[in-house]
Short mmCIF file of C-alpha atoms in Angstrom, two decimals:
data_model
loop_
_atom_site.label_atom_id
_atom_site.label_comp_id
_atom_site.label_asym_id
_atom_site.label_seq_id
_atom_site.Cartn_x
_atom_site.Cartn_y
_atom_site.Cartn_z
CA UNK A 28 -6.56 -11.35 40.70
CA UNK A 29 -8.73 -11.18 37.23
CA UNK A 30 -7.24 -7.95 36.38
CA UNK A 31 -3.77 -9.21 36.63
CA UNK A 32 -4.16 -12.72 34.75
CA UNK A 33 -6.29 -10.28 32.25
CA UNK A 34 -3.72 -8.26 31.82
CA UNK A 35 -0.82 -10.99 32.16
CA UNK A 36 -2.63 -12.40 28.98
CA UNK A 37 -3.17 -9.47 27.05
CA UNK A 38 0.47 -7.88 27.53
CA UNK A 39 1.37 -11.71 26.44
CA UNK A 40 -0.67 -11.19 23.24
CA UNK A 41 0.14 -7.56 22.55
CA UNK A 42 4.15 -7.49 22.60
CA UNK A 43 4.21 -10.98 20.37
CA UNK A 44 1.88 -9.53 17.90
CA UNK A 45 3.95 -6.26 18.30
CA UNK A 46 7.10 -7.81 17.04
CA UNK A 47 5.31 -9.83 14.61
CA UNK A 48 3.86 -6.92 12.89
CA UNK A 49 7.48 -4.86 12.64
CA UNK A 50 9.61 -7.47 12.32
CA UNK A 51 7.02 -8.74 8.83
CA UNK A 52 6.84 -4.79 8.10
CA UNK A 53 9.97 -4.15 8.36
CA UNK A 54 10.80 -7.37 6.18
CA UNK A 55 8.41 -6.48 3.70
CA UNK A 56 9.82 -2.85 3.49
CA UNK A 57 12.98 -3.68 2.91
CA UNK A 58 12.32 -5.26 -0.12
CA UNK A 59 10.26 -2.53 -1.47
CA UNK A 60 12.96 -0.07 -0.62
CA UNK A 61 15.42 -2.12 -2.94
CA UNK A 62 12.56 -1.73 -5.74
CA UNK A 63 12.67 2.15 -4.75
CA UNK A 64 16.50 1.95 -5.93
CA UNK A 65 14.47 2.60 -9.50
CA UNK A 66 13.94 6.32 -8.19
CA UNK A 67 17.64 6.82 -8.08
CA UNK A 68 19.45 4.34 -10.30
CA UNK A 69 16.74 4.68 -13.14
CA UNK A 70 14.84 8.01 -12.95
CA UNK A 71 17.90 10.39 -11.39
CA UNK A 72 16.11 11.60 -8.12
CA UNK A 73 17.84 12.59 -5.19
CA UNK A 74 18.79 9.99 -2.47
CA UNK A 75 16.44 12.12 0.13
CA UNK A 76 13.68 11.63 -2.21
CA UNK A 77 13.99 7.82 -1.90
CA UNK A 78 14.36 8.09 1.43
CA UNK A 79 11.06 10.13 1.89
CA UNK A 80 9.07 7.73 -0.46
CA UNK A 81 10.42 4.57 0.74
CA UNK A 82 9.33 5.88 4.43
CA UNK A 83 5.92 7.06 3.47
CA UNK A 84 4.82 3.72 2.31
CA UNK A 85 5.14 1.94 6.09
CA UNK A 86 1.83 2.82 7.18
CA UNK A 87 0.64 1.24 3.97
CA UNK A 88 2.91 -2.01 4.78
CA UNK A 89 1.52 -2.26 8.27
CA UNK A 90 -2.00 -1.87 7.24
CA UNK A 91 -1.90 -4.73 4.62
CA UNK A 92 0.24 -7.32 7.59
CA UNK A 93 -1.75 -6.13 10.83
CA UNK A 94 -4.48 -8.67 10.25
CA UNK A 95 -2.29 -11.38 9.87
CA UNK A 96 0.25 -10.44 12.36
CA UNK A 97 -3.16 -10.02 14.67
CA UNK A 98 -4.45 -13.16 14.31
CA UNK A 99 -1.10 -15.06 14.13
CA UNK A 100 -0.38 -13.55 17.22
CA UNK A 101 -3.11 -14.00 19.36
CA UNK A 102 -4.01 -17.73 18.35
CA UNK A 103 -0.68 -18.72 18.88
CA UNK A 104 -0.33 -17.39 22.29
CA UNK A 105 -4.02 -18.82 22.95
CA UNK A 106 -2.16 -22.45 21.66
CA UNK A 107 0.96 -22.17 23.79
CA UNK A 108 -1.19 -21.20 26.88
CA UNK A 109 -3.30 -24.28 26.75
CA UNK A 110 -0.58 -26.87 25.66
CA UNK A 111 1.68 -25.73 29.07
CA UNK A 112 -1.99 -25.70 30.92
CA UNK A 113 -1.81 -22.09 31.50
CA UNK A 114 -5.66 -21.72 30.71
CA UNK A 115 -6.31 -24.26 33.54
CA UNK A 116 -5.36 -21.66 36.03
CA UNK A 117 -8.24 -18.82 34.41
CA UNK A 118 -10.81 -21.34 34.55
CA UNK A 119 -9.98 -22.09 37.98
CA UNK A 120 -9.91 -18.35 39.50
CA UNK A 121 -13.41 -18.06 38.34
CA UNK A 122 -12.80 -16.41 34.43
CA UNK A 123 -15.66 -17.77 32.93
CA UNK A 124 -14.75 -18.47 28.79
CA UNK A 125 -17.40 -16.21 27.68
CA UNK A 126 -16.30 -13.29 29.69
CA UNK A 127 -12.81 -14.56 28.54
CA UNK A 128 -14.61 -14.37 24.59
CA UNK A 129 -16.14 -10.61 25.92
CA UNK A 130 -12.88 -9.44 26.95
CA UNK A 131 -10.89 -10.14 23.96
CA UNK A 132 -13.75 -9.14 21.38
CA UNK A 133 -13.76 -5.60 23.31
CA UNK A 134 -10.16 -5.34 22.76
CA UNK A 135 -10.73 -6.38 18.81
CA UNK A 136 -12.91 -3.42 18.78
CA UNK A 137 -10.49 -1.01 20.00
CA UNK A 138 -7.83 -2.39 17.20
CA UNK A 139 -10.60 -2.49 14.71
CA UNK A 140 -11.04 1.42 15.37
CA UNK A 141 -7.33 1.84 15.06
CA UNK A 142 -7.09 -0.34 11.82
CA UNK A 143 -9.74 1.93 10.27
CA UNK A 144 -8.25 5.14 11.50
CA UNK A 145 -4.81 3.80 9.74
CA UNK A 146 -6.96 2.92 6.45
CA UNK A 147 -8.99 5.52 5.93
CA UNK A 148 -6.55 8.63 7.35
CA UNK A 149 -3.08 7.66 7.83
CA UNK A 150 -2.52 5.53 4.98
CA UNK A 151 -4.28 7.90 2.47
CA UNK A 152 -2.76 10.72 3.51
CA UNK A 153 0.89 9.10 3.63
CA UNK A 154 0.38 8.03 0.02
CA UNK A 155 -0.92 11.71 -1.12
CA UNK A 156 2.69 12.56 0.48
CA UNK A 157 4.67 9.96 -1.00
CA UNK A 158 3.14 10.82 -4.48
CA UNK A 159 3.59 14.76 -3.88
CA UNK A 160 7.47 14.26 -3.29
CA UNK A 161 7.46 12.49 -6.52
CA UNK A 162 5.92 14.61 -8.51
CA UNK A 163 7.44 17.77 -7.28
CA UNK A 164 11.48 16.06 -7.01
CA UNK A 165 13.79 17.33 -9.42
CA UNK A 166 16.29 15.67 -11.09
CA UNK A 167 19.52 16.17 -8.99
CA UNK A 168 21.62 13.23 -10.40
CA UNK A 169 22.05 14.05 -14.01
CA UNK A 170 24.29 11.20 -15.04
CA UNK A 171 21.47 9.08 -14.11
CA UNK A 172 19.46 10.22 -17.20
CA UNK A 173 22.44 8.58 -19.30
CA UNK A 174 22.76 4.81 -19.04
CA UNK A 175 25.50 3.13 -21.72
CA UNK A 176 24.47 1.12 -24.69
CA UNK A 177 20.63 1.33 -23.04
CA UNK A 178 17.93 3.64 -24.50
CA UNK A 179 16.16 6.00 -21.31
CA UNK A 180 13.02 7.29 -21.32
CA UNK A 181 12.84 8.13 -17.38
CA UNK A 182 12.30 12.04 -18.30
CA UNK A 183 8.75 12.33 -20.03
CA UNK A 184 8.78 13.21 -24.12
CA UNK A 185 12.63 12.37 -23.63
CA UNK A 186 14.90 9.71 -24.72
CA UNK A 187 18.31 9.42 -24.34
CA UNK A 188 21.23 6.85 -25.47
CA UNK A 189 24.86 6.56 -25.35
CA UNK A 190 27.54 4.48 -27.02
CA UNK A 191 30.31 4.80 -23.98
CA UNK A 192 31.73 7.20 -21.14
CA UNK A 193 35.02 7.70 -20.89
CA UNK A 194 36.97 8.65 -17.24
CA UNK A 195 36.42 12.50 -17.38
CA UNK A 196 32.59 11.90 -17.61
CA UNK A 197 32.50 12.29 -21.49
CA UNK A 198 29.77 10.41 -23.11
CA UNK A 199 30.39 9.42 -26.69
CA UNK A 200 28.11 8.83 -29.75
CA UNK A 201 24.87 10.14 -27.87
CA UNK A 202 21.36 10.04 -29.51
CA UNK A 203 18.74 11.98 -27.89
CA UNK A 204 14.94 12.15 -29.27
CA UNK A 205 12.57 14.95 -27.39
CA UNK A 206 8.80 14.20 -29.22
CA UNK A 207 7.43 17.78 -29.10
CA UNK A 208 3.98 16.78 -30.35
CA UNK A 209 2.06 13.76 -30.98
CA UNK A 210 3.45 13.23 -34.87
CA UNK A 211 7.01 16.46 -34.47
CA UNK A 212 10.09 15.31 -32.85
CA UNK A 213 13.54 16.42 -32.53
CA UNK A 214 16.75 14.00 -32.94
CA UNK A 215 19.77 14.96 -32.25
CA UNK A 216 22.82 12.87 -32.40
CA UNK A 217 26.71 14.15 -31.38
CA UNK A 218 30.23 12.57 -31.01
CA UNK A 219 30.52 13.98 -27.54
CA UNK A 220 28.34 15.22 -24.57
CA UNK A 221 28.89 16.34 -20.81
CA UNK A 222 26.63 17.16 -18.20
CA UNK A 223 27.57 20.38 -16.53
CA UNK A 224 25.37 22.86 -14.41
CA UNK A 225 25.30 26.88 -15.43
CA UNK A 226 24.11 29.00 -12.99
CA UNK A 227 21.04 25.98 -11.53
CA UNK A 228 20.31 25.11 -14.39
CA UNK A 229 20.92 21.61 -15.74
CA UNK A 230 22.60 21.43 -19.27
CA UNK A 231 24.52 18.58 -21.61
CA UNK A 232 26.74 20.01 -23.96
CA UNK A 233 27.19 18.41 -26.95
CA UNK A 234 30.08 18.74 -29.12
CA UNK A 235 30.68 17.82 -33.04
CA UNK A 236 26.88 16.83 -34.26
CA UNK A 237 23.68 16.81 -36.28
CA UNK A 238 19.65 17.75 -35.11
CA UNK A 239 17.20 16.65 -37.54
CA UNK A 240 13.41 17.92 -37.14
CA UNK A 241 9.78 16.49 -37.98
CA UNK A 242 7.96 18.86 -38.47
CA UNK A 243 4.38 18.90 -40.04
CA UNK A 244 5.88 16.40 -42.10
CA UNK A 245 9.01 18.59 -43.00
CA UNK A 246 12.24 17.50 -42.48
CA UNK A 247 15.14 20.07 -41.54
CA UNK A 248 18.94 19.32 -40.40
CA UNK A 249 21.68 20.90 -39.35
CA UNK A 250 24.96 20.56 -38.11
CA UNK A 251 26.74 22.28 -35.18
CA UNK A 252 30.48 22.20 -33.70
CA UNK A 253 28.83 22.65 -30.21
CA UNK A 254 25.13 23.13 -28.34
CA UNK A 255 23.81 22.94 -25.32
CA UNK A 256 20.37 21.00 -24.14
CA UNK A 257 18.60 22.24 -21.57
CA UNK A 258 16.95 19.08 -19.28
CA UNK A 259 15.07 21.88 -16.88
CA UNK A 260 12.52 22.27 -19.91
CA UNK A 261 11.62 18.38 -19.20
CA UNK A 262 9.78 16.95 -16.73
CA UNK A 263 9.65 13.47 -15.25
CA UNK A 264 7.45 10.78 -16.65
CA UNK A 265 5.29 10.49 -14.06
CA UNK A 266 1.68 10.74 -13.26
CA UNK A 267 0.57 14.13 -12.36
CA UNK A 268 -2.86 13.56 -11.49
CA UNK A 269 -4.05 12.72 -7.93
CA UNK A 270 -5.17 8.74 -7.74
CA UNK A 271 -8.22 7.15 -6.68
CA UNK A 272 -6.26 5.89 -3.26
CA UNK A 273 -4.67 9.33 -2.73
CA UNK A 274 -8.22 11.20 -1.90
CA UNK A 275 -9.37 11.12 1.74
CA UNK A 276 -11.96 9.06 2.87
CA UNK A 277 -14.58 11.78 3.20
CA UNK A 278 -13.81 13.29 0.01
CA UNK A 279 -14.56 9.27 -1.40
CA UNK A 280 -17.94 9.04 0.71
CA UNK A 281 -18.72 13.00 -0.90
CA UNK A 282 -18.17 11.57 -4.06
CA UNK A 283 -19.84 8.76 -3.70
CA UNK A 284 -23.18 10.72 -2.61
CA UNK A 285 -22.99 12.92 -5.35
CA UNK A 286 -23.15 10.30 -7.98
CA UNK A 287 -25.80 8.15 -5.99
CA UNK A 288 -28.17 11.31 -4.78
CA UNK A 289 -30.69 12.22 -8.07
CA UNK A 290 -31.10 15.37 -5.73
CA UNK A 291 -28.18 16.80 -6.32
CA UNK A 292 -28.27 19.13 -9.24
CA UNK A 293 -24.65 21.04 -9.42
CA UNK A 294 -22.29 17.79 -9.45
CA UNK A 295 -19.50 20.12 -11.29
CA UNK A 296 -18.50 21.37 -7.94
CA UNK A 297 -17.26 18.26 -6.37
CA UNK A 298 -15.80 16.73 -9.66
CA UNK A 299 -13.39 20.15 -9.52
CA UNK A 300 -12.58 19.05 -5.86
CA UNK A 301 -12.26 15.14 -6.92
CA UNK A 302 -10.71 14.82 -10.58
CA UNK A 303 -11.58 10.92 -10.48
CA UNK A 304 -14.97 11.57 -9.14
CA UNK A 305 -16.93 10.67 -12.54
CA UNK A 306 -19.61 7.97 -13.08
CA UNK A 307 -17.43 5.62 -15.05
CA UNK A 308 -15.70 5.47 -11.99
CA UNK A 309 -17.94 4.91 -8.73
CA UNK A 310 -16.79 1.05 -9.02
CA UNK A 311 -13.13 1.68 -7.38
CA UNK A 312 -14.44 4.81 -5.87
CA UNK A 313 -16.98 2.50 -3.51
CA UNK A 314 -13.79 -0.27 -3.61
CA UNK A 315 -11.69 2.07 -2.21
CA UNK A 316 -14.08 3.29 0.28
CA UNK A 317 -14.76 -0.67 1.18
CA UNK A 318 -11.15 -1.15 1.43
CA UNK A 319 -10.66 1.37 4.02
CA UNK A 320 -13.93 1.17 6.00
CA UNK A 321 -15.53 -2.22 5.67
CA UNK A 322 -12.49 -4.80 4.97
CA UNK A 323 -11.12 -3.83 8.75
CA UNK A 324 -14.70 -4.96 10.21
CA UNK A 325 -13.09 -8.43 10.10
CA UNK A 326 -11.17 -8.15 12.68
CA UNK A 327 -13.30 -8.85 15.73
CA UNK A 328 -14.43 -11.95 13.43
CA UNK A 329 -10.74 -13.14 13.57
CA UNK A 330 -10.56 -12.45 17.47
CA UNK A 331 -13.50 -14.84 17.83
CA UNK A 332 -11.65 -17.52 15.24
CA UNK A 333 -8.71 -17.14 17.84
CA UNK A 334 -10.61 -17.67 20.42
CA UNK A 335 -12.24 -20.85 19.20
CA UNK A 336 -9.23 -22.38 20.66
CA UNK A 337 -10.23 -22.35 23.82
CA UNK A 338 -13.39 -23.95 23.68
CA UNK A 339 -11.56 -27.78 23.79
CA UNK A 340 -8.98 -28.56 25.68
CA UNK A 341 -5.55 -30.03 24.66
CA UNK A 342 -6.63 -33.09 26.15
CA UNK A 343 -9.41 -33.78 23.11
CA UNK A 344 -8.42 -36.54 20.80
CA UNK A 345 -7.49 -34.84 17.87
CA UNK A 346 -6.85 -31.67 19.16
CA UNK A 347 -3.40 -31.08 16.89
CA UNK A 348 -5.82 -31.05 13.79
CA UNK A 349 -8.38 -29.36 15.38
CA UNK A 350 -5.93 -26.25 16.24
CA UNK A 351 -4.64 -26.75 12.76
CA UNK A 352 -8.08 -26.03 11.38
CA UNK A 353 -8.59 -23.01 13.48
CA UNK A 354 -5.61 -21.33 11.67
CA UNK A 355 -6.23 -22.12 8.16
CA UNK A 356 -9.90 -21.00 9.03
CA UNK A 357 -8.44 -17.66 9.71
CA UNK A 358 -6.24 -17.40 7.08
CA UNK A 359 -9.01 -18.46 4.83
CA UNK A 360 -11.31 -15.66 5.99
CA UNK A 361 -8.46 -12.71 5.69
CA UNK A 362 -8.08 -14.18 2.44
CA UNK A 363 -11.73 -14.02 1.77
CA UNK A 364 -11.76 -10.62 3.43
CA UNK A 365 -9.44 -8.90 0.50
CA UNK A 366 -10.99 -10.61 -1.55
CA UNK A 367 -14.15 -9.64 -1.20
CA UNK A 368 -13.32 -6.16 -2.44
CA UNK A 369 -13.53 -7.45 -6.35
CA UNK A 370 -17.40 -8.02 -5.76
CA UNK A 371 -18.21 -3.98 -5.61
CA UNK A 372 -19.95 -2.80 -7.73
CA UNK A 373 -22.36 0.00 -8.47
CA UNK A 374 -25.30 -1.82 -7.22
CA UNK A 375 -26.38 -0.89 -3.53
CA UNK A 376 -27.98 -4.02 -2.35
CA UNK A 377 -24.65 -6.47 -3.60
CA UNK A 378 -22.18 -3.66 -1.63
CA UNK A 379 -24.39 -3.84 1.53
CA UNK A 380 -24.60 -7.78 1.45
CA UNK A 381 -21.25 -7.27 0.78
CA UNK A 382 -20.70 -4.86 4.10
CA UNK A 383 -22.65 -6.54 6.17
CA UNK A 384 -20.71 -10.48 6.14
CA UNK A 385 -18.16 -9.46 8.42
CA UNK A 386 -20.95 -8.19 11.12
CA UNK A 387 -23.46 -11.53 10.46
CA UNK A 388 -19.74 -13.89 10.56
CA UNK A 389 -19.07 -11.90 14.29
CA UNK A 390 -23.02 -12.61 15.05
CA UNK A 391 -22.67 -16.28 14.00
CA UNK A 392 -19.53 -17.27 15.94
CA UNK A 393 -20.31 -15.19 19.21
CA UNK A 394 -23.68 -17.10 18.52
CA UNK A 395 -21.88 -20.43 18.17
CA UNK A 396 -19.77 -19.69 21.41
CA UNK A 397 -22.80 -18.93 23.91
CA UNK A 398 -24.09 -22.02 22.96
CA UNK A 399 -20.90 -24.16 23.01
CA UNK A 400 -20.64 -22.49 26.75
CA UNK A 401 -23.84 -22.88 27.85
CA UNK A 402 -24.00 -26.84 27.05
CA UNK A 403 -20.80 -26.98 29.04
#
C-alpha cells in the first residue's frame, strides 16, 4: 500500500511539473524563435537554417526553467495535497515524514544527475551545433542583403543600401562599400542593380555607375555601363571562433588543470585544442564549469524547501503565510543559486566555499527536518 500512495504522489508531482516545464519552454521558445526571424529577415539565411537554430536552443531553454518548473511543481502539489487532507491518509498508513523527506530527496538526486547531464553534455553540445549551422549557412535569400532606404551590414566587410525596388526586382540608386583593409575600401554606387544567380554563384549586376577606390591613400574612379559583384567572395558577419559555452565540459575541467597545475610544462598543446583556454580567461572558464556542474547541486536543496510544507499542517494558525514563505524561500534560493556564479573567481578557496553552499544548505535543512520530526 506504500508503494502505491508513493507512487500515486510522485506520478502526481512528475506529470504537473512535466507540463509546467514544456508548456514555460515552449512559451519561452517561441519568443526566441520570433527574435531568430533576424537570421532570415536581416542576415538572408535559409528558412531551414532558422529552423535548425531555433530548435537547437530547447535544451538550453529547459535547462534555465527546470528548476523553477521543479520546485513550482512539487510544492504546489505538496500544498493542494494537504489543503484537501490528502497527507492525512500517508501519515495514517504508517509513512513516516522523514521517510516521506528520504523518498523525495532520492528522487531530487536522480533529477539532479539528469540536470547535470543536460548542463554539462546536452546543452553544450546543442549550442556547438547551433553555432556550427551558423557559421557554415550560406546566404540563400539574396534580396535579403538589400533592405530600402536602410544601410546593411549583415555580410562582414560589406555594406549595402538602396534608394527603391521597383516590381521586376530592380533596385535603384544602390551604394555598396566592401572595406578591403583596415584604412582601403571600395564604393561603388549605380542607377540600377539585380540579383541574379550564374551557374551557383551569387551575383548583383549593376547597370549605369561609378567605383571609387582608397587605396594607400590613393584615390581612383571609374565609370562602367554594366558590372557584376560577386557576394560568394563575402562571408557573414559572424563569429568564427568557438565560445567559452560551446567547449565540452571535460575539455573546460582540462583547461582548467592546465592553468592551475605548475607541473605542467607543455600548456601549448591544450591551448591548440581550446582557443579560449588562456590565463586571462580561467574566470568564465571555472564560471562556466560552475554553471554546468555546481549550480544544479541545488536541486535536492529545493526538494527539501518543498518539502518543508509538510512539516505543519493546514490547520496551524497562519499557515496561508507560512506556505507563502516557503515559496518565496525557494525562489529566493534559485535566485541566489544563478547568482552565485558572478562570485568565481580565480581563487580556489572562494570557488570551493562557493561549491560547497548548496551541499552545507541540503545538510542544514535535512538537519532542521530530523529534528522538527523527532520533537514531534
Amino acid at each position: 500500500m506504500k508503494k502505491i500512495l508513493y507512487r500515486k504522489f510522485l506520478t502526481d508531482c512528475i506529470i504537473f511539473f512535466i507540463v509546467a516545464l514544456f508548456s514555460t519552454a515552449v512559451i519561452i521558445w517561441i519568443f526566441q524563435a520570433v527574435n531568430y526571424l533576424d537570421l532570415i529577415i536581416e542576415d538572408g539565411r535559409d528558412y531551414i537554417v532558422y529552423i535548425n537554430y531555433a530548435l537547437l536552443n530547447f535544451p538550453k531553454i529547459i535547462s534555465k526553467i527546470l528548476p523553477f518548473a521543479f520546485f513550482f511543481s512539487f510544492s504546489y502539489v505538496i500544498a493542494k495535497y494537504e489543503l484537501k487532507n490528502e497527507l492525512l491518509i500517508y501519515w495514517n498508513f504508517g509513512i513516516t515524514k522523514i521517510s516521506f523527506v528520504n523518498f523525495f530527496l532520492t528522487f531530487s538526486i536522480f533529477l539532479l544527475l539528469f540536470q547535470i547531464a543536460l548542463t554539462a553534455f546536452i546543452v553544450p553540445k546543442s549550442q556547438t551545433l547551433s553555432r556550427s549551422i551558423i557559421r557554415s549557412s550560406d546566404y540563400n535569400f539574396f534580396d535579403n542583403f538589400i533592405k530600402i532606404k536602410k544601410f546593411n551590414s549583415a555580410v562582414k566587410r560589406l555594406t549595402i543600401y538602396t534608394e527603391s525596388k521597383d516590381d521586376e526586382g530592380n533596385y535603384n540608386n544602390i551604394y555598396i562599400k566592401k572595406n578591403t583593409t583596415k584604412n582601403n575600401f571600395q564604393i561603388t554606387y549605380a542607377k540600377k542593380g539585380v540579383f541574379k544567380n550564374k551557374n551557383g554563384i551569387p551575383v548583383l549586376e549593376l547597370y549605369n555607375g561609378e567605383n571609387l577606390n582608397l587605396n594607400n591613400n590613393k584615390i581612383t574612379n571609374f565609370s562602367f555601363s554594366k558590372s557584376e559583384f560577386n557576394l560568394s567572395l563575402f562571408s557573414p558577419d559572424t563569429i568564427l571562433v568557438k565560445k567559452t559555452q560551446e567547449h565540452t565540459t571535460l575539455e573546460l575541467i582540462e583547461c582548467i588543470i592546465n592553468l592551475t597545475d605548475t607541473s605542467i610544462i607543455n600548456k601549448d598543446k591544450i591551448k591548440k585544442k581550446i582557443r579560449n583556454c588562456e590565463a586571462n580567461n580561467l574566470d568564465n572558464i571555472v564560471a562556466e564549469t560552475y554553471k554546468r556542474l555546481g549550480i544544479p547541486l541545488f536541486l535536492p536543496a529545493l526538494m527539501l524547501i518543498a518539502l518543508l510544507l509538510i512539516i505543519y499542517s493546514k490547520e496551524k494558525v497562519n499557515y496561508s503565510r507560512y506556505r507563502t514563505n516557503i515559496f518565496l524561500i525557494g525562489f529566493f534560493l534559485i535566485i541566489f543559486s544563478e547568482s552565485t556564479i558572478k562570485f568565481i573567481n580565480e581563487s580556489f578557496f572562494n570557488n570551493l566555499v562557493i561549491f560547497l553552499i548548496p551541499i552545507f544548505t541540503i545538510i542544514f535543512l535535512y538537519t532542521y527536518f530530523l529534528i522538527k520530526f523527532k520533537e514531534s
